[in-house]
GROMACS .gro file of C-alpha atoms in nm:
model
  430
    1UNK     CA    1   1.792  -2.102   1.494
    2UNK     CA    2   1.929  -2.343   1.767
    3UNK     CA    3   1.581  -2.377   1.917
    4UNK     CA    4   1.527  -1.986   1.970
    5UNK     CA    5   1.188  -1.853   1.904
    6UNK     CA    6   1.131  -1.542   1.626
    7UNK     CA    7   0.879  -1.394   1.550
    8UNK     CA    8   0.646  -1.047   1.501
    9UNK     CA    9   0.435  -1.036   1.875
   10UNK     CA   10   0.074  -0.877   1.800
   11UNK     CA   11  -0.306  -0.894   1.848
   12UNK     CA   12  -0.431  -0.918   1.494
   13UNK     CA   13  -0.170  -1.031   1.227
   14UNK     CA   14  -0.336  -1.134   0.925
   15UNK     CA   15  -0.237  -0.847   0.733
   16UNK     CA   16   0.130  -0.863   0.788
   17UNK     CA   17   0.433  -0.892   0.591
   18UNK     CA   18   0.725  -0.936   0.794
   19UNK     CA   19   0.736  -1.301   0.767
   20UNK     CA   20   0.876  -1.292   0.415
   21UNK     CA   21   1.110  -1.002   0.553
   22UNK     CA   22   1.260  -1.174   0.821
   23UNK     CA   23   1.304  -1.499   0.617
   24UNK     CA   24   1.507  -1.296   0.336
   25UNK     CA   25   1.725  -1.128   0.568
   26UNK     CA   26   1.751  -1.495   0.722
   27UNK     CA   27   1.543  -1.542   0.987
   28UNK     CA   28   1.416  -1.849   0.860
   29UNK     CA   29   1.179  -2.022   1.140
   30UNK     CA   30   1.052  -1.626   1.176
   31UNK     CA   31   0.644  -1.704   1.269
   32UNK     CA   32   0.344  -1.472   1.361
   33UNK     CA   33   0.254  -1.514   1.723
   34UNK     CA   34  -0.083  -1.399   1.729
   35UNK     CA   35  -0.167  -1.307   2.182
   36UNK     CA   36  -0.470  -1.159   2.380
   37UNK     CA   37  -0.397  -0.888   2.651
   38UNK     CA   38  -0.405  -1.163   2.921
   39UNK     CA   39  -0.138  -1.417   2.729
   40UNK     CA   40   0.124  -1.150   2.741
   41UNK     CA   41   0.315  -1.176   3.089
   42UNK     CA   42   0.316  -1.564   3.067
   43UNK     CA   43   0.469  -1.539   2.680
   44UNK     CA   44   0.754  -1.293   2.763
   45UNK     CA   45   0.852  -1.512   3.009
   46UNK     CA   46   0.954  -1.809   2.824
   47UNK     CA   47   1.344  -1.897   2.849
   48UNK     CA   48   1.333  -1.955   2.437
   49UNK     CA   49   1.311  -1.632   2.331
   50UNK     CA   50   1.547  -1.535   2.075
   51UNK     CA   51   1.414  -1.230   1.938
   52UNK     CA   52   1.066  -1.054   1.858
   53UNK     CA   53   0.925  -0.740   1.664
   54UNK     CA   54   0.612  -0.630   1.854
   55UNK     CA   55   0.327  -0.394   1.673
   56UNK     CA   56  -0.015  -0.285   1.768
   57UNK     CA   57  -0.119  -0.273   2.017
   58UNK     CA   58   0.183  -0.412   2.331
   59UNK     CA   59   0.443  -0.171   2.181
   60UNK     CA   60   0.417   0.059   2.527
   61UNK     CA   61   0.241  -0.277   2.701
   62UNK     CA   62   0.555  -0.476   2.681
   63UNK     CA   63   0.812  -0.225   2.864
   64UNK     CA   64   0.669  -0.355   3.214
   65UNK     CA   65   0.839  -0.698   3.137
   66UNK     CA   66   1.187  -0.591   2.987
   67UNK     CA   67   1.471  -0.608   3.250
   68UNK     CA   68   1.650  -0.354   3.002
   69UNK     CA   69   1.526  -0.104   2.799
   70UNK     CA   70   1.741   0.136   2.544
   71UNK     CA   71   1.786   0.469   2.635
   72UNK     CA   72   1.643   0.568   2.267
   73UNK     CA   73   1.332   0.312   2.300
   74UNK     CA   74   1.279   0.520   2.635
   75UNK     CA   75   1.333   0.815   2.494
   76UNK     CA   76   1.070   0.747   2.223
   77UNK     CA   77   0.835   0.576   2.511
   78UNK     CA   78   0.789   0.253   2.335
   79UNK     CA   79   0.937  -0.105   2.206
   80UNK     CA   80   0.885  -0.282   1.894
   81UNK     CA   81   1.215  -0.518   1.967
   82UNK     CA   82   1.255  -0.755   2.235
   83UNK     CA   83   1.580  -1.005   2.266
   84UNK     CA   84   1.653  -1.243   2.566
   85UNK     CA   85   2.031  -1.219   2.654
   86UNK     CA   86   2.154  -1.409   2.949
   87UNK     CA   87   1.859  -1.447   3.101
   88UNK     CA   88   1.737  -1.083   3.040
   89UNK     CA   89   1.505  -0.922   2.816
   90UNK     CA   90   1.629  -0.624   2.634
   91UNK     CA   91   1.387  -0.381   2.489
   92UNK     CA   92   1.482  -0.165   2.163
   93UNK     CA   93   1.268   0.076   1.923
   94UNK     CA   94   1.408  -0.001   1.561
   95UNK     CA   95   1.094   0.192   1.435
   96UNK     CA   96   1.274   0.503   1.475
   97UNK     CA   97   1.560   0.355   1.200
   98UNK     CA   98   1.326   0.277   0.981
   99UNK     CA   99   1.100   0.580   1.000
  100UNK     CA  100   1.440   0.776   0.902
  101UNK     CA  101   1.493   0.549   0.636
  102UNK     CA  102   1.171   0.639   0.500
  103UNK     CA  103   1.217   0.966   0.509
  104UNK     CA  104   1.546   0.972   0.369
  105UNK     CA  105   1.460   0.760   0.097
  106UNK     CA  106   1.181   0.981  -0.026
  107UNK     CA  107   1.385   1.302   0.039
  108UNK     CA  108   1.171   1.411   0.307
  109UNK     CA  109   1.307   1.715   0.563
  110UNK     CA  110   1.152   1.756   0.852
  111UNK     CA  111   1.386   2.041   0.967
  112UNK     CA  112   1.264   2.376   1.026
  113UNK     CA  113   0.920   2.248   0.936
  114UNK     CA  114   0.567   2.240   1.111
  115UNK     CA  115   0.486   1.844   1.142
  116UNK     CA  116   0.147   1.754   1.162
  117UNK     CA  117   0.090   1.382   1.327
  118UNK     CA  118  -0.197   1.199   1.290
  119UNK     CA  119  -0.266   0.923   1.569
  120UNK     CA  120  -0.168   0.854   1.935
  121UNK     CA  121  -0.017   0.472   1.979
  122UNK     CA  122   0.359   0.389   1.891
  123UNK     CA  123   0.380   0.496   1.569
  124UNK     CA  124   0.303   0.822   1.656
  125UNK     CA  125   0.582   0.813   1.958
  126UNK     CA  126   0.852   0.687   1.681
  127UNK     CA  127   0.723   0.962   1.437
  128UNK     CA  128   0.787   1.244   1.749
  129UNK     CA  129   1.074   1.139   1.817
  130UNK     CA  130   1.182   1.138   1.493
  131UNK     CA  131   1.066   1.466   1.432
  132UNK     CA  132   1.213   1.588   1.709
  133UNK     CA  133   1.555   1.424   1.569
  134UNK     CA  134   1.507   1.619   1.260
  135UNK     CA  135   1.478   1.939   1.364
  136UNK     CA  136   1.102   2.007   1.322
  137UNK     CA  137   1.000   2.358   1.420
  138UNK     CA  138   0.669   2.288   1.581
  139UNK     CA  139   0.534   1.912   1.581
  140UNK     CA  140   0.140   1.867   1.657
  141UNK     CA  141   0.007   1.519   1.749
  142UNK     CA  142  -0.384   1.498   1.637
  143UNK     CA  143  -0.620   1.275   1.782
  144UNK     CA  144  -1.006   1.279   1.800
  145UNK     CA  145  -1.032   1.469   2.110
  146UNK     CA  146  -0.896   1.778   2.297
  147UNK     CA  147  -0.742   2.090   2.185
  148UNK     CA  148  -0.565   1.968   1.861
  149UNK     CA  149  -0.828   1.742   1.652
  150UNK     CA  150  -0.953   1.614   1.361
  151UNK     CA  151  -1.242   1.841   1.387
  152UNK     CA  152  -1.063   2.175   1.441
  153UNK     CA  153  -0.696   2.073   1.174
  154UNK     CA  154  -0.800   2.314   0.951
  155UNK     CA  155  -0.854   2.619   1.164
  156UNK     CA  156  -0.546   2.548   1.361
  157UNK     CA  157  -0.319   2.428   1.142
  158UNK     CA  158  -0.352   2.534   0.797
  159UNK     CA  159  -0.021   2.638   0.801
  160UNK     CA  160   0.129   2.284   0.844
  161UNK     CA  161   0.367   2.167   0.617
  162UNK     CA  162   0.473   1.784   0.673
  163UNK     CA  163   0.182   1.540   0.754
  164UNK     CA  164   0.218   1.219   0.894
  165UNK     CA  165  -0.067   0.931   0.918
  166UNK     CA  166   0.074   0.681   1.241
  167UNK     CA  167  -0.319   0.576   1.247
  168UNK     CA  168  -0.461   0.243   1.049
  169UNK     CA  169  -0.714   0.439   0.874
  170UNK     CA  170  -0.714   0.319   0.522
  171UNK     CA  171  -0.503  -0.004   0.601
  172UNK     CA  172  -0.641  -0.319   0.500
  173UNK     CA  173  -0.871  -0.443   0.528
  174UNK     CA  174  -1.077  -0.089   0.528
  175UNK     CA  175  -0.889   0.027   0.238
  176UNK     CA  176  -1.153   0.273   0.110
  177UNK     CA  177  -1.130   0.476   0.408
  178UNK     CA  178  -0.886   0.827   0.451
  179UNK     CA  179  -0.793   1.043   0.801
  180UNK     CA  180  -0.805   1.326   0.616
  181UNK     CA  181  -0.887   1.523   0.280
  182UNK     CA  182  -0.561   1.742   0.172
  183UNK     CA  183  -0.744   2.006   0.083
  184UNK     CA  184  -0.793   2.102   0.446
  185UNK     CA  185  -0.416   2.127   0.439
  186UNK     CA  186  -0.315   2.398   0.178
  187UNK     CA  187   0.026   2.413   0.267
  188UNK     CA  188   0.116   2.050   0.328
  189UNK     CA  189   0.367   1.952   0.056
  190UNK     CA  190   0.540   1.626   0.204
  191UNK     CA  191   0.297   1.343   0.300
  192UNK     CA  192   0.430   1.014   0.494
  193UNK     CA  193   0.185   0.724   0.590
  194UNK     CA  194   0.335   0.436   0.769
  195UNK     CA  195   0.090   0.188   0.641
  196UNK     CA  196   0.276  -0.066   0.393
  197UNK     CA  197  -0.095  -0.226   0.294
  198UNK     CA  198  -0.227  -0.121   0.075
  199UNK     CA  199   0.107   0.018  -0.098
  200UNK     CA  200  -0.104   0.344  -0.219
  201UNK     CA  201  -0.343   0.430   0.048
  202UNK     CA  202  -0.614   0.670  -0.005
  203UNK     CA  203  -0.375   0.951   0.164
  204UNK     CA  204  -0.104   0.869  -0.110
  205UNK     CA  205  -0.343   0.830  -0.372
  206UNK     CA  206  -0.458   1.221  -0.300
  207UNK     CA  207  -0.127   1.312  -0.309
  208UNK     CA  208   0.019   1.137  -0.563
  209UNK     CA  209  -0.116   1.384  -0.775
  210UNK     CA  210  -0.257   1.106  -1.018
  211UNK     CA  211  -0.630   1.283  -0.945
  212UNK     CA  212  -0.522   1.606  -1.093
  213UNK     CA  213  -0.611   1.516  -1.486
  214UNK     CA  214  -0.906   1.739  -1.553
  215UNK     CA  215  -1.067   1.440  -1.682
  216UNK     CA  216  -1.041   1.271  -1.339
  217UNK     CA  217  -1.399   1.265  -1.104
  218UNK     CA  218  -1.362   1.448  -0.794
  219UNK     CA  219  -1.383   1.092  -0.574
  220UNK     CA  220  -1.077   1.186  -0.385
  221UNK     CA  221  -1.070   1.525  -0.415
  222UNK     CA  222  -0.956   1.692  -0.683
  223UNK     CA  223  -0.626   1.916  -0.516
  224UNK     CA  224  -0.423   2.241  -0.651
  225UNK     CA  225  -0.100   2.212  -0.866
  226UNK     CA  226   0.087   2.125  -0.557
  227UNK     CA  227   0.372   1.900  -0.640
  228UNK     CA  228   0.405   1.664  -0.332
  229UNK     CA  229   0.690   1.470  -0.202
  230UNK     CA  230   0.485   1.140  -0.068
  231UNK     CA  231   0.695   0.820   0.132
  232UNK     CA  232   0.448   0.507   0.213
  233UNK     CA  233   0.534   0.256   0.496
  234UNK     CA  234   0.711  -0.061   0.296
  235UNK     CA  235   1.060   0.096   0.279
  236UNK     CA  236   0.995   0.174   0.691
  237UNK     CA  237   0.865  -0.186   0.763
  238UNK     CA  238   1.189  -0.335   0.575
  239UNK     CA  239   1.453  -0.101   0.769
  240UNK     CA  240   1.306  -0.148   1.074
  241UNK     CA  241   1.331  -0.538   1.025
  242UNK     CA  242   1.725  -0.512   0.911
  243UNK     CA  243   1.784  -0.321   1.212
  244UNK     CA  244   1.585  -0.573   1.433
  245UNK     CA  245   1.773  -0.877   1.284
  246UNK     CA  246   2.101  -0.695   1.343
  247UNK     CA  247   2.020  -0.714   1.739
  248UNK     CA  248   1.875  -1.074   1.722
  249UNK     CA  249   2.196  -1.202   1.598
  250UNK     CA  250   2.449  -0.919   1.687
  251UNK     CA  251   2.552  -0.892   1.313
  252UNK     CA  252   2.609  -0.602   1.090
  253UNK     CA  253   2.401  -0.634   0.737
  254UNK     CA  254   2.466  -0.405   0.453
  255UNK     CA  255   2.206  -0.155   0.394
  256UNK     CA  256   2.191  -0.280   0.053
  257UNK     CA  257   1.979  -0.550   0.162
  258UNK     CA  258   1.722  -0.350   0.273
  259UNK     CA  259   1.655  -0.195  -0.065
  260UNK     CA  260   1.637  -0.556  -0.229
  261UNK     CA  261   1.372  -0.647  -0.010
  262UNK     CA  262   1.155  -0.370  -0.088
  263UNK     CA  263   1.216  -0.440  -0.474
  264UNK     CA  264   1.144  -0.848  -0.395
  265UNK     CA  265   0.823  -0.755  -0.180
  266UNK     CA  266   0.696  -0.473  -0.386
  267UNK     CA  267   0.718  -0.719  -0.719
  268UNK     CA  268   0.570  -1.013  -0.526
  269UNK     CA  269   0.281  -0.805  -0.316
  270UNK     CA  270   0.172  -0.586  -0.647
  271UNK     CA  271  -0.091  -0.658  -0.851
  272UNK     CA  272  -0.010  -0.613  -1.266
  273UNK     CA  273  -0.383  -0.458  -1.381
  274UNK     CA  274  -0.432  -0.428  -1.742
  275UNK     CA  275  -0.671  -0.167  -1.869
  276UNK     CA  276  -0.803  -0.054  -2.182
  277UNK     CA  277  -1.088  -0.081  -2.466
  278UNK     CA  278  -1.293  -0.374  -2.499
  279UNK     CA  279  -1.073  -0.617  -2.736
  280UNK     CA  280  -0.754  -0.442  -2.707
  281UNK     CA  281  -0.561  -0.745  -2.546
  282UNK     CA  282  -0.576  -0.776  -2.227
  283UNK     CA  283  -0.696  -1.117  -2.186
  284UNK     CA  284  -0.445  -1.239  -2.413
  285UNK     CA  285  -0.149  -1.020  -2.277
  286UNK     CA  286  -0.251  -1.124  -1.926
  287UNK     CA  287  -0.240  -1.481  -2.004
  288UNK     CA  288   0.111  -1.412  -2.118
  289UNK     CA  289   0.209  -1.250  -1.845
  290UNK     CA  290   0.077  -1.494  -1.632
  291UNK     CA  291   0.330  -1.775  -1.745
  292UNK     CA  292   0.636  -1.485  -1.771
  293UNK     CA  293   0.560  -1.412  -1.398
  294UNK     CA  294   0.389  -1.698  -1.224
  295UNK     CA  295   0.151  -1.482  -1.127
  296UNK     CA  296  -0.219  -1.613  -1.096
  297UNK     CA  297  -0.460  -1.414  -1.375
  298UNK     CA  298  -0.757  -1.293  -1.243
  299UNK     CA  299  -0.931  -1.213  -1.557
  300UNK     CA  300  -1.267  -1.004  -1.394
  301UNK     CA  301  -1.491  -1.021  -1.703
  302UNK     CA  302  -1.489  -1.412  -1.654
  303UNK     CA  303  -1.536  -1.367  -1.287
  304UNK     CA  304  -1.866  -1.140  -1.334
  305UNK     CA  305  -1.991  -1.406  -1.607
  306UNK     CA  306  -1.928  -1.681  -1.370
  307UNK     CA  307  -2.095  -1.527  -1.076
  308UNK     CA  308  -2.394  -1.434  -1.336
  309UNK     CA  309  -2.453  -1.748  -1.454
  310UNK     CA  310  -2.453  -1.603  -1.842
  311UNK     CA  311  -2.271  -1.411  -2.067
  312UNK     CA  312  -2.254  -1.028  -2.055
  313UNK     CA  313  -2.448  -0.978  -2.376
  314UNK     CA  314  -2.739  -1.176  -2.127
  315UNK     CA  315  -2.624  -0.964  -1.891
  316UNK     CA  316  -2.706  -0.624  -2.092
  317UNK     CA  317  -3.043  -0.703  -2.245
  318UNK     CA  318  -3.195  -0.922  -1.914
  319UNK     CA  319  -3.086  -0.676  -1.645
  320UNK     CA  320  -2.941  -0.360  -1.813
  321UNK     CA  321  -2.623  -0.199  -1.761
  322UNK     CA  322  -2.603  -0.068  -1.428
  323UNK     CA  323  -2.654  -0.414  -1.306
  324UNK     CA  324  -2.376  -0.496  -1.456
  325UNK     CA  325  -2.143  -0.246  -1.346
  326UNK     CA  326  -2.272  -0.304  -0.961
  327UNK     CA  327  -2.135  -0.663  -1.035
  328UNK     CA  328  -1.847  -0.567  -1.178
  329UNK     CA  329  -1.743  -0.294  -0.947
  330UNK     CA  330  -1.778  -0.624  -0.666
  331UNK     CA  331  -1.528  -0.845  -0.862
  332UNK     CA  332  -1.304  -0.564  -0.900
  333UNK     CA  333  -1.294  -0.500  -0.506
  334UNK     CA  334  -1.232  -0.822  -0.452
  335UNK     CA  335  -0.979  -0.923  -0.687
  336UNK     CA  336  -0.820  -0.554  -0.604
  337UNK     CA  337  -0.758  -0.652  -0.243
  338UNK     CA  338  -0.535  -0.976  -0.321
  339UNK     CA  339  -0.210  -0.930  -0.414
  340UNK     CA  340   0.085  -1.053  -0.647
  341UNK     CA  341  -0.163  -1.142  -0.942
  342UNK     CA  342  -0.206  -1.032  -1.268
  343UNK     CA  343  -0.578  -0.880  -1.273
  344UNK     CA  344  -0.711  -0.821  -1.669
  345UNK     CA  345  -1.030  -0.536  -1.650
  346UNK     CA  346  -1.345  -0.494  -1.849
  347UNK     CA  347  -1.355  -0.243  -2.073
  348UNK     CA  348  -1.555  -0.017  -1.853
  349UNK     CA  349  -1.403  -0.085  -1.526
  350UNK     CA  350  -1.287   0.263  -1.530
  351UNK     CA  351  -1.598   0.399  -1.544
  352UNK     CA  352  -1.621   0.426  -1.202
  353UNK     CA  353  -1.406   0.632  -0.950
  354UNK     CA  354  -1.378   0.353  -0.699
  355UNK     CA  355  -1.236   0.193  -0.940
  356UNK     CA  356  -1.000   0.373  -1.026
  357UNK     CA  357  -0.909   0.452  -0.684
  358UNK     CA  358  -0.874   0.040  -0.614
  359UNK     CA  359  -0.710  -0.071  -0.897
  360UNK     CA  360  -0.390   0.151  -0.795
  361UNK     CA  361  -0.405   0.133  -0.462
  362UNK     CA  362  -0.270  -0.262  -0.467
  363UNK     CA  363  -0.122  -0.222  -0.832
  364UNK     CA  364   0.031  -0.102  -1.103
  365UNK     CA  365  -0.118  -0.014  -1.350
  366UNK     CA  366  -0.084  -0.058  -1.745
  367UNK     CA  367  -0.309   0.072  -2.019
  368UNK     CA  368  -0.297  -0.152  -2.334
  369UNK     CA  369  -0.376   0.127  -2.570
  370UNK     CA  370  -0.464  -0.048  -2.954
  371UNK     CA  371  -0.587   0.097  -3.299
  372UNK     CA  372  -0.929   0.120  -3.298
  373UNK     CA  373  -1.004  -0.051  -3.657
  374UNK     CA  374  -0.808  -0.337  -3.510
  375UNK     CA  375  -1.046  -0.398  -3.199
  376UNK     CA  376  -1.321  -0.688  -3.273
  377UNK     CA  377  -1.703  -0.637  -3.205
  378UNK     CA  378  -1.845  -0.891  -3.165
  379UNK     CA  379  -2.017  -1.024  -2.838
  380UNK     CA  380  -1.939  -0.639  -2.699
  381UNK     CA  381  -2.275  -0.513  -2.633
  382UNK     CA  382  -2.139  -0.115  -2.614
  383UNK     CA  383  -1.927  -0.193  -2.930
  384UNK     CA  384  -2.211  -0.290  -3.129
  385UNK     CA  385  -2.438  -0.045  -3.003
  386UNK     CA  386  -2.256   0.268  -3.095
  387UNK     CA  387  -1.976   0.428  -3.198
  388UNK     CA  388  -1.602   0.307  -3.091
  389UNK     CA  389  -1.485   0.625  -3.170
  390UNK     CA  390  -1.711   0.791  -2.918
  391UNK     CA  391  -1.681   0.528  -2.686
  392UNK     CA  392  -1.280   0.596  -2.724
  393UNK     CA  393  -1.321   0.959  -2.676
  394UNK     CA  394  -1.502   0.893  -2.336
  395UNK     CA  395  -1.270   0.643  -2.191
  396UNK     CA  396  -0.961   0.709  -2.337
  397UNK     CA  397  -0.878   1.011  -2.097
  398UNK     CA  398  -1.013   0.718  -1.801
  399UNK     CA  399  -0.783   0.488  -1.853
  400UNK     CA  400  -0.470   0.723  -1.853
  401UNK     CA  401  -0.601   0.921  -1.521
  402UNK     CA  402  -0.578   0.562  -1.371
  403UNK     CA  403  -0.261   0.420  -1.544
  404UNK     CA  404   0.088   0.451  -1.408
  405UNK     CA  405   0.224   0.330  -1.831
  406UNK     CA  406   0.089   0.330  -2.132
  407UNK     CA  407   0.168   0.076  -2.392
  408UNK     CA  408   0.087   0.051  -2.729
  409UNK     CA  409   0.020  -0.278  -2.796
  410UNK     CA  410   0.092  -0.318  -3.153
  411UNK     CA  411   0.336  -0.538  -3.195
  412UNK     CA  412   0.285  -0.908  -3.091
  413UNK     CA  413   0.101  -1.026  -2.766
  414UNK     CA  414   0.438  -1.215  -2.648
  415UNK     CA  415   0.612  -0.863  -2.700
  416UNK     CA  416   0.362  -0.639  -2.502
  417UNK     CA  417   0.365  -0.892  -2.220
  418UNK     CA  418   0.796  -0.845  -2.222
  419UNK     CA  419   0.773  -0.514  -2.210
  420UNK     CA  420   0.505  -0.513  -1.907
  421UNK     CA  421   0.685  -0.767  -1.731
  422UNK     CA  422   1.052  -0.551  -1.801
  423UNK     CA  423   0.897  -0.248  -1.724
  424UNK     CA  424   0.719  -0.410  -1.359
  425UNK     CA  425   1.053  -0.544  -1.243
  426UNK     CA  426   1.246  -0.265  -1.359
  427UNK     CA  427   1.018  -0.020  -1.124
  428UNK     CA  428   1.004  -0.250  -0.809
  429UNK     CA  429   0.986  -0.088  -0.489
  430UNK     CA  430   0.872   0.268  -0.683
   0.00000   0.00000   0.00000
């Protein structure tokens, strides 16, 4: 890039994605540049800027040292786009484009609407601003304090209607976490959270309306029949970037492009989990789908036997079951907050509502349904000890309140994985 530096300015930076962004859209020597507070005058100063995306937390901080700031990125009170020209450093807010994107893309309104906002930093400027744009009837920013907060949302804003999350509650790495429980919000029907990872926070999750099988635990919270329009970050994060490229280079590229990067980083990013009844396959199916993909396999009942130091038959009879679904629940975190592999579950892993919860939060998920006189027995502790039919009955509606497809897998191993594989590129970016 003719000696130019590129890159995403920030504090902490390990969770972000706009490397592979900016490379596809052909940014190629696009690099993390990782600064403390006290770094930042002395770094926008350098003659060699080309271009930079900042994020949390010098999107407001970094307005003191632009020469020129855009009448929209003033508008919105803060800059996530900085490019030296001549000498000068220009300041732009591209969040706003791709915060309208998002919205757009999920077929979101905001007009006429009461918009609740969660958070108080950039995002949440870009996210008035856009509501403002949109024609919201009354926007309300929450934070923890004053006269509009978490503690008092529900007796001051039950009406609400739109809710946005600008906060990183529930981003990686504390995915487990929410900022707030929906059913507070009885007549919220669109939810938007700008976090891109996980893909499916805890907020979307609620929403998604995959909790609302009466078979499914309350470990989200179990919501009314509304139907809810949801919109997570990754489509913002790749509009945004377009738009930024555009003014590193002063170059037009064709919105198109901005929908094949979500497809290419949605299929690279998401985990393929396979769930289903001890035996059914999915060792075998992920193997397959391992060398159709070139994913890794993370295969989590050879994980916990590994980590045990014997089999899980040993497991069972020296230490009992609940030991061996605390171990198992550990893998499954762990494995479940990677991403891009192909991640083949116990038997049981649905047994547990955390589970559940973190298989789809960084996946999608597929459950490799078989006939049961098909499904072997042997080294199965639960198979041998009672019935598979009963077992069935129990998990069966488990594994479809935490599946996104079911497939039957009764055709050949090589054909299951094909359809998976078809069926996971055909849905990118969903």
């Amino acid at each position: 890039m003719g000696g130019k530096l590129y890159g995403l300015l920030g504090r902490e930076l390990g969770h972000s994605w706009s490397v592979p962004i900016h490379q596809a859209l052909g940014c190629e020597d696009y690099r993390l540049i990782q600064l403390e507070p006290e770094e930042l005058e002395s770094f926008l100063s350098r003659e060699d800027i080309g271009g930079l995306n900042v994020t949390i937390p010098y999107k407001r901080e970094v307005m003191a040292f632009c020469d020129v700031i855009d009448q929209g990125a003033k508008a919105i009170g803060s800059v996530n786009t900085l490019v030296r020209r001549g000498g000068k450093l220009y300041g732009y807010n591209t969040d706003i484009d791709g915060f309208l994107y998002m919205l757009r893309r999920a077929k979101i309104s905001l007009m006429g609407k009461k918009v609740l906002i969660l958070g108080s930093g950039g995002a949440s400027l870009t996210a008035q601003a856009a509501a403002r744009q949109e024609g919201a009837r009354e926007i309300v920013r929450i934070s923890r304090s004053g006269p509009d907060s978490y503690e008092n949302l529900p007796q001051r804003h039950m009406d609400a209607e739109v809710l946005i999350n600008t906060t990183p509650v529930g981003m990686w790495p504390r995915l487990e976490e929410a900022p707030v429980d929906l059913r507070l919000l009885p007549a919220v029907t669109d939810v938007v959270d700008v976090i891109y990872n996980p893909g499916r926070t805890n907020l979307l999750l609620q929403a998604s309306g995959w909790n609302r099988s009466e078979f499914y635990y309350d470990d989200l919270g179990l919501l009314d029949e509304r139907h809810f329009r949801c919109a997570g970050g990754l489509s913002m994060l790749a509009a945004q970037a377009k738009r930024a490229e555009e003014l590193f280079f002063d170059r037009t590229i064709p919105d198109g492009d901005t929908e094949k990067i979500i497809a290419r980083l949605w299929q690279d990013r998401t985990n393929i989990v396979l769930v289903g009844m001890p035996g059914c396959g999915k060792t075998t199916v992920g193997r397959e789908l391992a060398r159709l993909s070139g994913k890794p396999l993370a295969d989590l009942d050879e994980e916990s036997v590994r980590r045990a130091g014997k089999s899980i038959p040993d497991i069972f009879r020296e230490e009992g079951e609940a030991a061996f679904r605390d171990l198992e629940s550990r893998v499954l975190a762990e494995a479940c907050a990677g991403h891009g592999q192909i991640i083949a579950t116990g038997g049981g892993a649905v047994l547990r509502a955390e589970n559940r919860a973190a298989l789809r939060r960084t996946g999608r998920v597929y459950f490799i349904n078989r006939a049961l006189e098909t499904l072997p027995r042997d080294g199965r502790p639960l198979s041998q000890k009672g019935s598979l039919e009963e077992m069935y009955r129990v998990r069966k509606p488990l594994y479809s309140a935490a599946a996104d497809v079911l497939v039957d897998n009764s055709v050949s191993l090589e054909e299951t994985a094909e359809l998976i594989w078809r069926e996971f590129c055909e849905n990118s970016g969903d």
